[in-house]
């Protein structure tokens, strides 16, 4: 495990470029297996979750040709197995997309139960409900989901819970089914639209992605494509919060400002300047002024993303007055607050873990802290960069699951951060 050594208290200035959306890329890599032709994926983020998934598809025989850090060619024609049960695949959440893709391609899949960050129970019952509606027999056996189907057929599915993963997974399984699948109460996140656009570029017929009713008209086969992934909403939002907490003036390039609206409007409300233009946002935070307090509740898109909850809490820890942050998606997403307290934050988390009440403090100080999960790691980096003095952050490998060259990008903005290998 690696450590960050951070000397905080420096304003950030300059430009930073955002990479491709990790959570779109995960669905797209799995979707690439649905054709026997070669698929080229560009603007791929070079982060460990992506590399684990690429390794997993290689382990079942897919051809994976890494053209460079951000481009990969995948060919699913050489797949020789439907069993993905390696130890490393259990580390990532998105292993579940191999279920949808292999069901669609081969009518059979055995995939290790998904892992990922420990932020709540994270069941996959809605994924299985969707597959079953398409005629798939699913059972859990020896830590794996075993799925088999003779005739994959379209169906009408109503999700009981709005789930990003289930929405993408059902689309993956349904594109090659016979007939039409109607998915109601679907998630609307930008990466769902991106996965649908990608599948359509392969010849799929998906309509309505981005609304809560998605229609998938089954097609007989898909073909190869070249596809460039959208920018990562959460990486961009993280840099926006970084500037809000450390102060300074940073232009964040390669973003889709529309995807950032819930974050932009909250930052503007608390006194941060955010100027949007076509493909960039400029964030300016005045070093002489503290941000104001506010109330936030995480919601499905277009609401405030749960994946930005820790980062905005790190900003509000320094706000003037009391803020309340409600977490409505996951049950256990405030574990990082203990680490912020070590730095001097005054935050009280309700016993049922649904909300945090934040009494803003004027400043926090460096400390020795441990990263509990990916987005918490981003939040703790924000806190450490805004703190006075030195912070040692342990277990920063979690951050590398979803942020490419995070410390390097921060250094280019003037942050005093180094990564040390244990
Ligand atoms: C995805 C993202 C994650 C993000 C989350 C919410 C990936 C790889 N991960 O995770 O970064 O935080 O969306 O935007 O894309 N649920 C069920 N049954 C299910 C599925 C989900 O009850 O079958 C519940 C979950 O426990 C959670 C809520 O639905 O409370 C939303 O989960 P979901 O949108 O599925 O999140 P993930 O796909 O796990």
PDB file of N, CA, C and O in Angstrom, residues 13-21 43-47 70 229-240 242 250-256 260 279-281 402-413:
ATOM      1  N   UNK A  13      -3.590  26.602  -8.377  1.00  0.00           N
ATOM      2  CA  UNK A  13      -3.737  27.461  -9.555  1.00  0.00           C
ATOM      3  C   UNK A  13      -3.357  26.693 -10.808  1.00  0.00           C
ATOM      4  O   UNK A  13      -2.459  25.854 -10.747  1.00  0.00           O
ATOM      5  N   UNK A  14      -4.005  26.998 -11.924  1.00  0.00           N
ATOM      6  CA  UNK A  14      -3.594  26.408 -13.195  1.00  0.00           C
ATOM      7  C   UNK A  14      -4.724  25.683 -13.901  1.00  0.00           C
ATOM      8  O   UNK A  14      -5.900  26.034 -13.738  1.00  0.00           O
ATOM      9  N   UNK A  15      -4.348  24.669 -14.664  1.00  0.00           N
ATOM     10  CA  UNK A  15      -5.322  23.917 -15.476  1.00  0.00           C
ATOM     11  C   UNK A  15      -5.153  22.436 -15.222  1.00  0.00           C
ATOM     12  O   UNK A  15      -4.031  21.963 -15.038  1.00  0.00           O
ATOM     13  N   UNK A  16      -6.261  21.713 -15.238  1.00  0.00           N
ATOM     14  CA  UNK A  16      -6.192  20.270 -15.084  1.00  0.00           C
ATOM     15  C   UNK A  16      -7.162  19.645 -16.094  1.00  0.00           C
ATOM     16  O   UNK A  16      -8.228  20.202 -16.361  1.00  0.00           O
ATOM     17  N   UNK A  17      -6.756  18.517 -16.671  1.00  0.00           N
ATOM     18  CA  UNK A  17      -7.617  17.869 -17.675  1.00  0.00           C
ATOM     19  C   UNK A  17      -8.212  16.587 -17.091  1.00  0.00           C
ATOM     20  O   UNK A  17      -7.491  15.759 -16.530  1.00  0.00           O
ATOM     21  N   UNK A  18      -9.519  16.461 -17.248  1.00  0.00           N
ATOM     22  CA  UNK A  18     -10.261  15.332 -16.689  1.00  0.00           C
ATOM     23  C   UNK A  18     -10.214  14.144 -17.658  1.00  0.00           C
ATOM     24  O   UNK A  18     -10.289  14.328 -18.881  1.00  0.00           O
ATOM     25  N   UNK A  19     -10.125  12.945 -17.120  1.00  0.00           N
ATOM     26  CA  UNK A  19     -10.066  11.736 -17.948  1.00  0.00           C
ATOM     27  C   UNK A  19     -11.453  11.178 -18.244  1.00  0.00           C
ATOM     28  O   UNK A  19     -12.483  11.761 -17.893  1.00  0.00           O
ATOM     29  N   UNK A  20     -11.468  10.015 -18.870  1.00  0.00           N
ATOM     30  CA  UNK A  20     -12.738   9.369 -19.220  1.00  0.00           C
ATOM     31  C   UNK A  20     -13.448   8.827 -17.987  1.00  0.00           C
ATOM     32  O   UNK A  20     -12.817   8.544 -16.967  1.00  0.00           O
ATOM     33  N   UNK A  21     -14.766   8.677 -18.096  1.00  0.00           N
ATOM     34  CA  UNK A  21     -15.594   8.282 -16.945  1.00  0.00           C
ATOM     35  C   UNK A  21     -15.364   6.809 -16.600  1.00  0.00           C
ATOM     36  O   UNK A  21     -15.692   5.914 -17.391  1.00  0.00           O
ATOM     37  N   UNK A  43     -10.259   7.360 -24.817  1.00  0.00           N
ATOM     38  CA  UNK A  43     -10.500   8.167 -23.604  1.00  0.00           C
ATOM     39  C   UNK A  43     -10.779   7.270 -22.392  1.00  0.00           C
ATOM     40  O   UNK A  43     -11.585   7.582 -21.519  1.00  0.00           O
ATOM     41  N   UNK A  44     -10.076   6.150 -22.373  1.00  0.00           N
ATOM     42  CA  UNK A  44     -10.199   5.198 -21.266  1.00  0.00           C
ATOM     43  C   UNK A  44      -9.374   5.734 -20.089  1.00  0.00           C
ATOM     44  O   UNK A  44      -8.225   6.113 -20.271  1.00  0.00           O
ATOM     45  N   UNK A  45      -9.939   5.758 -18.877  1.00  0.00           N
ATOM     46  CA  UNK A  45      -9.103   6.211 -17.758  1.00  0.00           C
ATOM     47  C   UNK A  45      -8.117   5.102 -17.369  1.00  0.00           C
ATOM     48  O   UNK A  45      -8.493   3.930 -17.348  1.00  0.00           O
ATOM     49  N   UNK A  46      -6.885   5.491 -17.074  1.00  0.00           N
ATOM     50  CA  UNK A  46      -5.869   4.498 -16.695  1.00  0.00           C
ATOM     51  C   UNK A  46      -5.872   4.348 -15.169  1.00  0.00           C
ATOM     52  O   UNK A  46      -5.027   4.881 -14.471  1.00  0.00           O
ATOM     53  N   UNK A  47      -6.904   3.647 -14.667  1.00  0.00           N
ATOM     54  CA  UNK A  47      -7.067   3.485 -13.212  1.00  0.00           C
ATOM     55  C   UNK A  47      -7.182   1.996 -12.910  1.00  0.00           C
ATOM     56  O   UNK A  47      -7.504   1.197 -13.795  1.00  0.00           O
ATOM     57  N   UNK A  70      -4.663   5.245 -22.798  1.00  0.00           N
ATOM     58  CA  UNK A  70      -6.059   5.667 -22.882  1.00  0.00           C
ATOM     59  C   UNK A  70      -6.829   5.040 -24.031  1.00  0.00           C
ATOM     60  O   UNK A  70      -7.927   5.479 -24.349  1.00  0.00           O
ATOM     61  N   UNK A 229     -15.025   7.621 -24.728  1.00  0.00           N
ATOM     62  CA  UNK A 229     -15.824   7.703 -23.485  1.00  0.00           C
ATOM     63  C   UNK A 229     -15.975   9.151 -23.020  1.00  0.00           C
ATOM     64  O   UNK A 229     -15.056   9.959 -23.167  1.00  0.00           O
ATOM     65  N   UNK A 230     -17.124   9.463 -22.424  1.00  0.00           N
ATOM     66  CA  UNK A 230     -17.366  10.820 -21.890  1.00  0.00           C
ATOM     67  C   UNK A 230     -16.434  11.112 -20.707  1.00  0.00           C
ATOM     68  O   UNK A 230     -15.929  10.191 -20.064  1.00  0.00           O
ATOM     69  N   UNK A 231     -16.239  12.407 -20.410  1.00  0.00           N
ATOM     70  CA  UNK A 231     -15.401  12.777 -19.254  1.00  0.00           C
ATOM     71  C   UNK A 231     -16.049  12.361 -17.928  1.00  0.00           C
ATOM     72  O   UNK A 231     -17.271  12.246 -17.831  1.00  0.00           O
ATOM     73  N   UNK A 232     -15.210  12.159 -16.932  1.00  0.00           N
ATOM     74  CA  UNK A 232     -15.665  11.664 -15.630  1.00  0.00           C
ATOM     75  C   UNK A 232     -16.241  12.803 -14.773  1.00  0.00           C
ATOM     76  O   UNK A 232     -15.524  13.703 -14.341  1.00  0.00           O
ATOM     77  N   UNK A 233     -17.538  12.691 -14.527  1.00  0.00           N
ATOM     78  CA  UNK A 233     -18.265  13.690 -13.735  1.00  0.00           C
ATOM     79  C   UNK A 233     -17.675  13.798 -12.315  1.00  0.00           C
ATOM     80  O   UNK A 233     -17.542  14.892 -11.760  1.00  0.00           O
ATOM     81  N   UNK A 234     -17.306  12.662 -11.739  1.00  0.00           N
ATOM     82  CA  UNK A 234     -16.878  12.664 -10.333  1.00  0.00           C
ATOM     83  C   UNK A 234     -15.441  13.164 -10.192  1.00  0.00           C
ATOM     84  O   UNK A 234     -15.118  13.893  -9.249  1.00  0.00           O
ATOM     85  N   UNK A 235     -14.584  12.825 -11.158  1.00  0.00           N
ATOM     86  CA  UNK A 235     -13.222  13.381 -11.098  1.00  0.00           C
ATOM     87  C   UNK A 235     -13.304  14.906 -11.208  1.00  0.00           C
ATOM     88  O   UNK A 235     -12.650  15.635 -10.460  1.00  0.00           O
ATOM     89  N   UNK A 236     -14.140  15.388 -12.137  1.00  0.00           N
ATOM     90  CA  UNK A 236     -14.282  16.842 -12.308  1.00  0.00           C
ATOM     91  C   UNK A 236     -14.828  17.477 -11.025  1.00  0.00           C
ATOM     92  O   UNK A 236     -14.297  18.484 -10.538  1.00  0.00           O
ATOM     93  N   UNK A 237     -15.873  16.876 -10.467  1.00  0.00           N
ATOM     94  CA  UNK A 237     -16.468  17.416  -9.235  1.00  0.00           C
ATOM     95  C   UNK A 237     -15.477  17.422  -8.086  1.00  0.00           C
ATOM     96  O   UNK A 237     -15.467  18.336  -7.253  1.00  0.00           O
ATOM     97  N   UNK A 238     -14.616  16.417  -8.040  1.00  0.00           N
ATOM     98  CA  UNK A 238     -13.604  16.344  -6.977  1.00  0.00           C
ATOM     99  C   UNK A 238     -12.635  17.524  -7.086  1.00  0.00           C
ATOM    100  O   UNK A 238     -12.313  18.174  -6.077  1.00  0.00           O
ATOM    101  N   UNK A 239     -12.182  17.824  -8.319  1.00  0.00           N
ATOM    102  CA  UNK A 239     -11.278  18.974  -8.477  1.00  0.00           C
ATOM    103  C   UNK A 239     -11.994  20.288  -8.147  1.00  0.00           C
ATOM    104  O   UNK A 239     -11.392  21.214  -7.600  1.00  0.00           O
ATOM    105  N   UNK A 240     -13.288  20.362  -8.445  1.00  0.00           N
ATOM    106  CA  UNK A 240     -14.040  21.578  -8.096  1.00  0.00           C
ATOM    107  C   UNK A 240     -14.035  21.766  -6.569  1.00  0.00           C
ATOM    108  O   UNK A 240     -13.808  22.860  -6.053  1.00  0.00           O
ATOM    109  N   UNK A 242     -11.870  20.515  -4.499  1.00  0.00           N
ATOM    110  CA  UNK A 242     -10.500  20.791  -4.063  1.00  0.00           C
ATOM    111  C   UNK A 242     -10.215  22.294  -4.066  1.00  0.00           C
ATOM    112  O   UNK A 242      -9.643  22.824  -3.108  1.00  0.00           O
ATOM    113  N   UNK A 250      -8.656  27.550 -10.681  1.00  0.00           N
ATOM    114  CA  UNK A 250      -8.275  26.412 -11.531  1.00  0.00           C
ATOM    115  C   UNK A 250      -9.292  26.239 -12.655  1.00  0.00           C
ATOM    116  O   UNK A 250     -10.510  26.292 -12.418  1.00  0.00           O
ATOM    117  N   UNK A 251      -8.778  26.035 -13.865  1.00  0.00           N
ATOM    118  CA  UNK A 251      -9.644  25.719 -14.997  1.00  0.00           C
ATOM    119  C   UNK A 251      -9.616  24.201 -15.204  1.00  0.00           C
ATOM    120  O   UNK A 251      -8.544  23.610 -15.350  1.00  0.00           O
ATOM    121  N   UNK A 252     -10.815  23.616 -15.160  1.00  0.00           N
ATOM    122  CA  UNK A 252     -10.936  22.164 -15.261  1.00  0.00           C
ATOM    123  C   UNK A 252     -11.418  21.852 -16.671  1.00  0.00           C
ATOM    124  O   UNK A 252     -12.540  22.205 -17.052  1.00  0.00           O
ATOM    125  N   UNK A 253     -10.542  21.220 -17.461  1.00  0.00           N
ATOM    126  CA  UNK A 253     -10.809  21.034 -18.889  1.00  0.00           C
ATOM    127  C   UNK A 253     -11.317  19.621 -19.186  1.00  0.00           C
ATOM    128  O   UNK A 253     -11.093  18.714 -18.391  1.00  0.00           O
ATOM    129  N   UNK A 254     -11.936  19.479 -20.353  1.00  0.00           N
ATOM    130  CA  UNK A 254     -12.534  18.217 -20.804  1.00  0.00           C
ATOM    131  C   UNK A 254     -13.642  17.765 -19.846  1.00  0.00           C
ATOM    132  O   UNK A 254     -13.580  16.680 -19.256  1.00  0.00           O
ATOM    133  N   UNK A 255     -14.633  18.636 -19.679  1.00  0.00           N
ATOM    134  CA  UNK A 255     -15.799  18.267 -18.862  1.00  0.00           C
ATOM    135  C   UNK A 255     -17.072  18.532 -19.672  1.00  0.00           C
ATOM    136  O   UNK A 255     -17.043  19.235 -20.674  1.00  0.00           O
ATOM    137  N   UNK A 256     -18.186  17.956 -19.223  1.00  0.00           N
ATOM    138  CA  UNK A 256     -19.490  18.301 -19.787  1.00  0.00           C
ATOM    139  C   UNK A 256     -20.214  19.070 -18.677  1.00  0.00           C
ATOM    140  O   UNK A 256     -20.693  18.462 -17.703  1.00  0.00           O
ATOM    141  N   UNK A 260     -22.362  18.452 -14.424  1.00  0.00           N
ATOM    142  CA  UNK A 260     -21.824  18.942 -13.142  1.00  0.00           C
ATOM    143  C   UNK A 260     -22.793  19.880 -12.442  1.00  0.00           C
ATOM    144  O   UNK A 260     -22.467  20.438 -11.384  1.00  0.00           O
ATOM    145  N   UNK A 279     -16.505  23.263 -22.848  1.00  0.00           N
ATOM    146  CA  UNK A 279     -15.981  21.984 -22.352  1.00  0.00           C
ATOM    147  C   UNK A 279     -15.089  22.171 -21.138  1.00  0.00           C
ATOM    148  O   UNK A 279     -14.201  21.363 -20.877  1.00  0.00           O
ATOM    149  N   UNK A 280     -15.289  23.294 -20.425  1.00  0.00           N
ATOM    150  CA  UNK A 280     -14.490  23.495 -19.216  1.00  0.00           C
ATOM    151  C   UNK A 280     -15.254  24.298 -18.176  1.00  0.00           C
ATOM    152  O   UNK A 280     -16.235  24.981 -18.502  1.00  0.00           O
ATOM    153  N   UNK A 281     -14.812  24.157 -16.931  1.00  0.00           N
ATOM    154  CA  UNK A 281     -15.329  25.030 -15.877  1.00  0.00           C
ATOM    155  C   UNK A 281     -14.134  25.657 -15.173  1.00  0.00           C
ATOM    156  O   UNK A 281     -13.107  24.995 -14.958  1.00  0.00           O
ATOM    157  N   UNK A 402      -9.877   4.858  -8.901  1.00  0.00           N
ATOM    158  CA  UNK A 402     -10.765   5.704  -9.693  1.00  0.00           C
ATOM    159  C   UNK A 402     -10.190   7.038 -10.141  1.00  0.00           C
ATOM    160  O   UNK A 402     -10.866   7.771 -10.861  1.00  0.00           O
ATOM    161  N   UNK A 403      -8.988   7.394  -9.711  1.00  0.00           N
ATOM    162  CA  UNK A 403      -8.381   8.670 -10.122  1.00  0.00           C
ATOM    163  C   UNK A 403      -7.037   8.380 -10.764  1.00  0.00           C
ATOM    164  O   UNK A 403      -6.179   7.758 -10.141  1.00  0.00           O
ATOM    165  N   UNK A 404      -6.868   8.857 -11.993  1.00  0.00           N
ATOM    166  CA  UNK A 404      -5.612   8.622 -12.694  1.00  0.00           C
ATOM    167  C   UNK A 404      -4.599   9.703 -12.300  1.00  0.00           C
ATOM    168  O   UNK A 404      -4.901  10.899 -12.373  1.00  0.00           O
ATOM    169  N   UNK A 405      -3.437   9.290 -11.883  1.00  0.00           N
ATOM    170  CA  UNK A 405      -2.328  10.206 -11.567  1.00  0.00           C
ATOM    171  C   UNK A 405      -2.805  11.371 -10.689  1.00  0.00           C
ATOM    172  O   UNK A 405      -2.504  12.532 -10.957  1.00  0.00           O
ATOM    173  N   UNK A 406      -3.553  11.026  -9.639  1.00  0.00           N
ATOM    174  CA  UNK A 406      -4.165  12.059  -8.798  1.00  0.00           C
ATOM    175  C   UNK A 406      -3.096  12.976  -8.208  1.00  0.00           C
ATOM    176  O   UNK A 406      -3.193  14.208  -8.305  1.00  0.00           O
ATOM    177  N   UNK A 407      -2.040  12.379  -7.620  1.00  0.00           N
ATOM    178  CA  UNK A 407      -1.007  13.205  -6.996  1.00  0.00           C
ATOM    179  C   UNK A 407      -0.274  14.045  -8.043  1.00  0.00           C
ATOM    180  O   UNK A 407       0.041  15.213  -7.801  1.00  0.00           O
ATOM    181  N   UNK A 408      -0.042  13.476  -9.228  1.00  0.00           N
ATOM    182  CA  UNK A 408       0.646  14.227 -10.285  1.00  0.00           C
ATOM    183  C   UNK A 408      -0.175  15.429 -10.731  1.00  0.00           C
ATOM    184  O   UNK A 408       0.350  16.542 -10.900  1.00  0.00           O
ATOM    185  N   UNK A 409      -1.487  15.226 -10.917  1.00  0.00           N
ATOM    186  CA  UNK A 409      -2.347  16.335 -11.344  1.00  0.00           C
ATOM    187  C   UNK A 409      -2.357  17.424 -10.269  1.00  0.00           C
ATOM    188  O   UNK A 409      -2.345  18.623 -10.570  1.00  0.00           O
ATOM    189  N   UNK A 410      -2.373  17.004  -9.004  1.00  0.00           N
ATOM    190  CA  UNK A 410      -2.396  17.985  -7.909  1.00  0.00           C
ATOM    191  C   UNK A 410      -1.088  18.767  -7.857  1.00  0.00           C
ATOM    192  O   UNK A 410      -1.087  19.987  -7.669  1.00  0.00           O
ATOM    193  N   UNK A 411       0.038  18.053  -8.050  1.00  0.00           N
ATOM    194  CA  UNK A 411       1.335  18.750  -8.046  1.00  0.00           C
ATOM    195  C   UNK A 411       1.375  19.799  -9.143  1.00  0.00           C
ATOM    196  O   UNK A 411       1.882  20.903  -8.951  1.00  0.00           O
ATOM    197  N   UNK A 412       0.779  19.468 -10.312  1.00  0.00           N
ATOM    198  CA  UNK A 412       0.824  20.426 -11.436  1.00  0.00           C
ATOM    199  C   UNK A 412       0.021  21.687 -11.114  1.00  0.00           C
ATOM    200  O   UNK A 412       0.186  22.718 -11.755  1.00  0.00           O
ATOM    201  N   UNK A 413      -0.848  21.610 -10.103  1.00  0.00           N
ATOM    202  CA  UNK A 413      -1.634  22.787  -9.698  1.00  0.00           C
ATOM    203  C   UNK A 413      -0.969  23.521  -8.523  1.00  0.00           C
ATOM    204  O   UNK A 413      -1.521  24.485  -7.991  1.00  0.00           O
TER     205      UNK A 413
END
